[in-house]
Amino acid sequence: MISNGSSYCTEMRVIDVNNLSFNYTNNSILSNISFEVYKGDFIGVIGENGTGKTTLLNCINGSLKINSGSISVLDKDINGYSKSELAKLMATVSVGVNSSINPQVCDFLMLGRYPFTEKIWWETDEDEKIVKKIVNQFKLHPFLDRKLRDLSNGELQQVLIAKGMIQTPRILLVDEPSSNLDLKHKIQMMNYFSFLSHGKKLTIIIASHDLNLVNRYCNKVILLKNQAIYKIGKPTEVLTKKNLEVVFQVKVEIIKSEVGDLIMPYMDKIEKRRNTIE
């Protein structure tokens, strides 16, 4: 299969998605999805609500069984991995957490090491070392003794991403990484991901609605429309005025700036609508 877009480290293919289709009962969610992911890629999956962004992540991590096609991870069919084996290779950060659990943050973070334990749970010195390192990187010390439900949405998001990194994955899947984060923490998180993909060659795939963050940080973009790939490639190839207006059905402006292109909805339209409402 032909690779689309550029990658930071093309000598190792990490994920191969070939003609993937997924349905809920008779409702098609994803149709004939094909792409390759290489070591160190930082990929942004974008599209309207309901186009299958989150579903795609859950197919890649094995949570959902695809109806047709194939997914290979490190040149091995995903069905050939046990759940424990996949968890050692891949971490998934979803939006929110199961409301029925409410552990202390310190205990919740340690769960990131669970795939590496034997049948009887007992953390090792190495586990504690890894947790301590990530806690320091994310500056989570003030949260450690608090319960998950006592955290703000932004604090919880940081904890969830930290737990994913505690798994020491080779592949990180993140659904809405900037969700609930303020501007400072949003930029810090994306800078951290960029460092991991560039410097540590961690492969990262995010599903996001923030086009400007995807444009600034990702080296490859997958644009979904009608449950299929509309365009895949470099941000400059995918995030064009024409493509965005077709997919999102709104007029956009691409504004040149010192930090790169900024994608904005067409402001005159917004002003007219505001005047109409008033």
Tab-separated table of C-alpha atoms in Angstrom:
chain	number	residue	atom	x	y	z
A	1	MET	CA	0.000	0.000	0.000
A	2	ILE	CA	1.232	3.490	-0.793
A	3	SER	CA	2.127	5.651	2.171
A	4	ASN	CA	0.545	9.098	2.294
A	5	GLY	CA	2.154	12.125	3.903
A	6	SER	CA	5.570	12.487	5.443
A	7	SER	CA	6.958	10.839	8.545
A	8	TYR	CA	9.799	11.695	10.852
A	9	CYS	CA	11.206	8.174	10.800
A	10	THR	CA	10.179	6.108	7.790
A	11	GLU	CA	12.309	3.014	8.319
A	12	MET	CA	9.704	1.319	10.522
A	13	ARG	CA	6.035	0.925	9.737
A	14	VAL	CA	4.136	0.759	13.017
A	15	ILE	CA	0.488	0.522	11.916
A	16	ASP	CA	-1.052	-0.601	8.629
A	17	VAL	CA	-4.796	-0.045	8.195
A	18	ASN	CA	-6.099	-1.698	5.026
A	19	ASN	CA	-9.682	-1.267	3.739
A	20	LEU	CA	-11.098	-1.025	7.256
A	21	SER	CA	-14.877	-0.886	7.553
A	22	PHE	CA	-16.891	-0.790	10.759
A	23	ASN	CA	-20.648	-0.840	11.327
A	24	TYR	CA	-22.903	-0.509	14.351
A	25	THR	CA	-25.709	-2.941	13.440
A	26	ASN	CA	-26.625	-1.675	9.948
A	27	ASN	CA	-25.199	1.814	10.453
A	28	SER	CA	-21.895	2.364	8.625
A	29	ILE	CA	-19.419	4.294	10.787
A	30	LEU	CA	-16.196	3.801	8.811
A	31	SER	CA	-15.853	2.661	5.206
A	32	ASN	CA	-12.770	1.479	3.291
A	33	ILE	CA	-10.217	3.264	5.472
A	34	SER	CA	-6.585	2.704	4.450
A	35	PHE	CA	-3.399	4.372	5.674
A	36	GLU	CA	0.023	3.620	7.099
A	37	VAL	CA	1.658	4.997	10.228
A	38	TYR	CA	5.399	5.120	10.784
A	39	LYS	CA	7.554	5.357	13.876
A	40	GLY	CA	7.611	8.938	15.122
A	41	ASP	CA	4.539	10.048	13.181
A	42	PHE	CA	2.298	12.589	14.919
A	43	ILE	CA	-1.045	12.225	13.161
A	44	GLY	CA	-4.174	14.305	13.587
A	45	VAL	CA	-7.557	12.805	12.689
A	46	ILE	CA	-10.143	15.508	12.010
A	47	GLY	CA	-13.671	15.780	10.659
A	48	GLU	CA	-17.210	16.677	11.622
A	49	ASN	CA	-18.958	15.103	14.590
A	50	GLY	CA	-20.085	11.582	13.791
A	51	THR	CA	-17.527	10.893	11.060
A	52	GLY	CA	-15.857	8.119	13.062
A	53	LYS	CA	-12.767	9.740	14.591
A	54	THR	CA	-13.129	8.109	18.008
A	55	THR	CA	-14.325	4.874	16.431
A	56	LEU	CA	-11.168	4.754	14.322
A	57	LEU	CA	-8.984	5.003	17.431
A	58	ASN	CA	-10.973	2.242	19.109
A	59	CYS	CA	-10.593	0.001	16.072
A	60	ILE	CA	-6.838	0.560	16.047
A	61	ASN	CA	-6.497	-0.320	19.736
A	62	GLY	CA	-8.616	-3.439	19.372
A	63	SER	CA	-11.528	-2.275	21.528
A	64	LEU	CA	-13.845	-2.578	18.529
A	65	LYS	CA	-13.794	-5.484	16.098
A	66	ILE	CA	-13.855	-4.329	12.493
A	67	ASN	CA	-16.361	-5.785	10.021
A	68	SER	CA	-13.932	-6.040	7.134
A	69	GLY	CA	-10.383	-5.161	6.194
A	70	SER	CA	-7.351	-5.525	8.417
A	71	ILE	CA	-5.205	-3.718	10.971
A	72	SER	CA	-1.577	-4.666	11.534
A	73	VAL	CA	0.565	-3.415	14.404
A	74	LEU	CA	4.310	-3.895	13.946
A	75	ASP	CA	3.584	-6.144	10.948
A	76	LYS	CA	1.376	-8.476	12.977
A	77	ASP	CA	-2.402	-8.693	12.596
A	78	ILE	CA	-4.077	-7.060	15.569
A	79	ASN	CA	-6.143	-10.198	16.156
A	80	GLY	CA	-2.915	-12.056	16.887
A	81	TYR	CA	-2.283	-9.980	20.018
A	82	SER	CA	-3.737	-10.606	23.454
A	83	LYS	CA	-5.213	-7.634	25.312
A	84	SER	CA	-2.182	-7.599	27.599
A	85	GLU	CA	0.229	-7.609	24.660
A	86	LEU	CA	-1.590	-4.708	23.000
A	87	ALA	CA	-1.621	-2.753	26.268
A	88	LYS	CA	2.170	-3.054	26.425
A	89	LEU	CA	2.477	-1.593	22.936
A	90	MET	CA	-0.328	0.938	22.867
A	91	ALA	CA	-1.972	3.350	25.312
A	92	THR	CA	-5.338	4.992	24.687
A	93	VAL	CA	-6.464	8.183	26.389
A	94	SER	CA	-10.215	8.698	26.139
A	95	VAL	CA	-12.321	11.685	27.139
A	96	GLY	CA	-13.411	11.337	30.776
A	97	VAL	CA	-13.346	8.291	33.019
A	98	ASN	CA	-15.808	5.696	34.305
A	99	SER	CA	-17.957	7.556	36.832
A	100	SER	CA	-18.373	4.424	38.959
A	101	ILE	CA	-14.756	4.504	40.112
A	102	ASN	CA	-13.191	7.128	42.339
A	103	PRO	CA	-9.677	6.115	43.405
A	104	GLN	CA	-6.959	8.400	44.626
A	105	VAL	CA	-4.928	9.840	41.786
A	106	CYS	CA	-1.757	8.085	42.957
A	107	ASP	CA	-3.466	4.677	42.800
A	108	PHE	CA	-5.100	5.452	39.462
A	109	LEU	CA	-1.751	6.375	37.924
A	110	MET	CA	-0.190	3.123	39.109
A	111	LEU	CA	-2.843	1.258	37.090
A	112	GLY	CA	-0.848	2.316	34.044
A	113	ARG	CA	1.674	-0.362	35.017
A	114	TYR	CA	-0.948	-3.109	35.252
A	115	PRO	CA	-0.171	-4.672	31.826
A	116	PHE	CA	3.375	-5.347	33.021
A	117	THR	CA	2.462	-7.136	36.253
A	118	GLU	CA	2.099	-10.839	36.874
A	119	LYS	CA	-1.169	-12.424	38.000
A	120	ILE	CA	-0.769	-11.045	41.517
A	121	TRP	CA	-0.728	-7.255	41.626
A	122	TRP	CA	2.421	-5.873	43.151
A	123	GLU	CA	4.252	-2.849	41.827
A	124	THR	CA	8.012	-3.095	41.445
A	125	ASP	CA	10.700	-0.510	42.067
A	126	GLU	CA	10.819	0.018	38.304
A	127	ASP	CA	7.066	0.704	38.238
A	128	GLU	CA	7.404	3.295	40.992
A	129	LYS	CA	10.352	4.883	39.199
A	130	ILE	CA	8.339	5.259	35.985
A	131	VAL	CA	5.325	6.705	37.814
A	132	LYS	CA	7.517	9.181	39.695
A	133	LYS	CA	9.145	10.324	36.454
A	134	ILE	CA	5.803	11.019	34.752
A	135	VAL	CA	4.379	12.694	37.874
A	136	ASN	CA	7.367	15.047	37.828
A	137	GLN	CA	7.002	15.755	34.113
A	138	PHE	CA	3.303	16.577	34.462
A	139	LYS	CA	3.728	18.346	37.824
A	140	LEU	CA	0.968	16.227	39.369
A	141	HIS	CA	2.192	16.266	42.985
A	142	PRO	CA	-0.691	18.479	44.226
A	143	PHE	CA	-3.213	15.951	42.862
A	144	LEU	CA	-1.782	12.668	44.148
A	145	ASP	CA	-3.833	12.413	47.346
A	146	ARG	CA	-7.041	13.696	45.775
A	147	LYS	CA	-9.878	11.582	44.409
A	148	LEU	CA	-10.512	11.521	40.669
A	149	ARG	CA	-13.980	13.047	41.037
A	150	ASP	CA	-12.525	15.962	42.994
A	151	LEU	CA	-10.445	17.062	40.017
A	152	SER	CA	-11.536	19.687	37.539
A	153	ASN	CA	-12.041	18.489	33.972
A	154	GLY	CA	-8.718	20.013	32.964
A	155	GLU	CA	-6.862	18.403	35.875
A	156	LEU	CA	-8.459	15.054	35.072
A	157	GLN	CA	-7.366	15.325	31.448
A	158	GLN	CA	-3.752	15.794	32.544
A	159	VAL	CA	-3.994	12.763	34.838
A	160	LEU	CA	-5.484	10.603	32.068
A	161	ILE	CA	-2.695	11.490	29.644
A	162	ALA	CA	-0.092	10.901	32.360
A	163	LYS	CA	-1.539	7.443	33.035
A	164	GLY	CA	-1.242	6.670	29.337
A	165	MET	CA	2.427	7.629	29.371
A	166	ILE	CA	3.019	5.506	32.484
A	167	GLN	CA	2.229	2.504	30.268
A	168	THR	CA	5.475	3.357	28.408
A	169	PRO	CA	3.734	2.764	25.063
A	170	ARG	CA	5.252	2.683	21.613
A	171	ILE	CA	1.969	4.029	20.247
A	172	LEU	CA	-0.205	6.662	21.940
A	173	LEU	CA	-3.827	7.231	20.882
A	174	VAL	CA	-5.518	10.309	22.332
A	175	ASP	CA	-9.129	11.371	21.865
A	176	GLU	CA	-9.444	15.163	22.103
A	177	PRO	CA	-6.102	15.824	23.873
A	178	SER	CA	-6.838	19.529	24.367
A	179	SER	CA	-10.321	18.891	25.756
A	180	ASN	CA	-10.969	20.911	28.934
A	181	LEU	CA	-7.421	22.288	29.049
A	182	ASP	CA	-6.774	25.999	29.414
A	183	LEU	CA	-4.544	27.720	26.869
A	184	LYS	CA	-1.333	27.282	28.883
A	185	HIS	CA	-1.804	23.567	29.524
A	186	LYS	CA	-3.055	22.993	25.981
A	187	ILE	CA	0.184	24.333	24.510
A	188	GLN	CA	2.295	22.519	27.115
A	189	MET	CA	0.599	19.231	26.288
A	190	MET	CA	1.023	19.603	22.538
A	191	ASN	CA	4.669	20.650	22.990
A	192	TYR	CA	5.144	17.512	25.080
A	193	PHE	CA	3.605	15.326	22.376
A	194	SER	CA	5.765	17.024	19.755
A	195	PHE	CA	8.876	16.321	21.836
A	196	LEU	CA	7.874	12.671	22.223
A	197	SER	CA	7.282	12.173	18.495
A	198	HIS	CA	10.375	14.078	17.342
A	199	GLY	CA	12.814	13.262	20.119
A	200	LYS	CA	11.664	9.882	21.426
A	201	LYS	CA	10.094	8.590	18.181
A	202	LEU	CA	6.836	7.803	19.949
A	203	THR	CA	4.038	7.291	17.434
A	204	ILE	CA	1.028	9.466	18.288
A	205	ILE	CA	-2.457	9.609	16.771
A	206	ILE	CA	-4.933	12.174	18.062
A	207	ALA	CA	-8.577	12.792	17.213
A	208	SER	CA	-9.229	16.502	17.477
A	209	HIS	CA	-11.564	19.352	16.599
A	210	ASP	CA	-8.797	21.936	17.054
A	211	LEU	CA	-7.638	22.502	13.494
A	212	ASN	CA	-4.984	25.032	14.447
A	213	LEU	CA	-3.273	22.695	16.910
A	214	VAL	CA	-3.332	19.886	14.354
A	215	ASN	CA	-1.940	22.256	11.727
A	216	ARG	CA	0.854	23.454	13.983
A	217	TYR	CA	1.988	20.182	15.545
A	218	CYS	CA	1.070	17.176	13.392
A	219	ASN	CA	3.201	15.970	10.487
A	220	LYS	CA	0.287	14.126	8.892
A	221	VAL	CA	-3.472	14.769	8.846
A	222	ILE	CA	-6.367	12.412	8.111
A	223	LEU	CA	-9.499	14.329	7.109
A	224	LEU	CA	-12.704	12.279	7.358
A	225	LYS	CA	-15.960	12.963	5.532
A	226	ASN	CA	-19.009	10.696	5.307
A	227	GLN	CA	-17.247	7.929	7.254
A	228	ALA	CA	-14.375	7.750	4.746
A	229	ILE	CA	-11.012	9.414	4.201
A	230	TYR	CA	-11.535	12.585	2.188
A	231	LYS	CA	-7.868	13.585	2.193
A	232	ILE	CA	-4.660	12.416	3.848
A	233	GLY	CA	-1.220	13.991	3.765
A	234	LYS	CA	0.841	16.834	5.155
A	235	PRO	CA	-1.062	19.644	6.921
A	236	THR	CA	-0.325	21.983	4.011
A	237	GLU	CA	-1.923	19.478	1.630
A	238	VAL	CA	-4.973	18.661	3.733
A	239	LEU	CA	-5.858	21.812	5.653
A	240	THR	CA	-6.627	23.943	2.622
A	241	LYS	CA	-9.474	26.407	2.316
A	242	LYS	CA	-11.160	24.232	-0.317
A	243	ASN	CA	-10.925	20.975	1.650
A	244	LEU	CA	-12.108	22.504	4.916
A	245	GLU	CA	-15.063	24.285	3.333
A	246	VAL	CA	-16.185	21.083	1.610
A	247	VAL	CA	-15.904	18.932	4.739
A	248	PHE	CA	-17.175	21.362	7.383
A	249	GLN	CA	-19.609	23.229	5.102
A	250	VAL	CA	-18.607	26.663	6.353
A	251	LYS	CA	-16.468	29.377	4.833
A	252	VAL	CA	-12.990	29.627	6.323
A	253	GLU	CA	-10.072	31.999	6.115
A	254	ILE	CA	-6.426	30.903	6.158
A	255	ILE	CA	-4.561	33.775	7.792
A	256	LYS	CA	-0.784	34.023	7.443
A	257	SER	CA	1.086	34.816	10.652
A	258	GLU	CA	4.579	34.656	12.141
A	259	VAL	CA	3.754	31.314	13.797
A	260	GLY	CA	2.213	29.804	10.675
A	261	ASP	CA	-1.195	29.631	9.058
A	262	LEU	CA	-4.221	30.255	11.278
A	263	ILE	CA	-7.534	28.666	10.317
A	264	MET	CA	-10.536	30.829	11.127
A	265	PRO	CA	-14.254	30.701	10.315
A	266	TYR	CA	-15.280	33.475	7.958
A	267	MET	CA	-15.919	36.348	10.380
A	268	ASP	CA	-18.301	38.349	8.176
A	269	LYS	CA	-20.728	35.460	8.273
A	270	ILE	CA	-20.551	35.298	12.044
A	271	GLU	CA	-21.136	39.037	12.331
A	272	LYS	CA	-24.186	38.852	10.060
A	273	ARG	CA	-25.660	36.016	12.075
A	274	ARG	CA	-25.060	37.917	15.304
A	275	ASN	CA	-26.847	40.947	13.908
A	276	THR	CA	-29.719	38.740	12.762
A	277	ILE	CA	-30.081	37.219	16.225
A	278	GLU	CA	-30.041	40.619	17.895
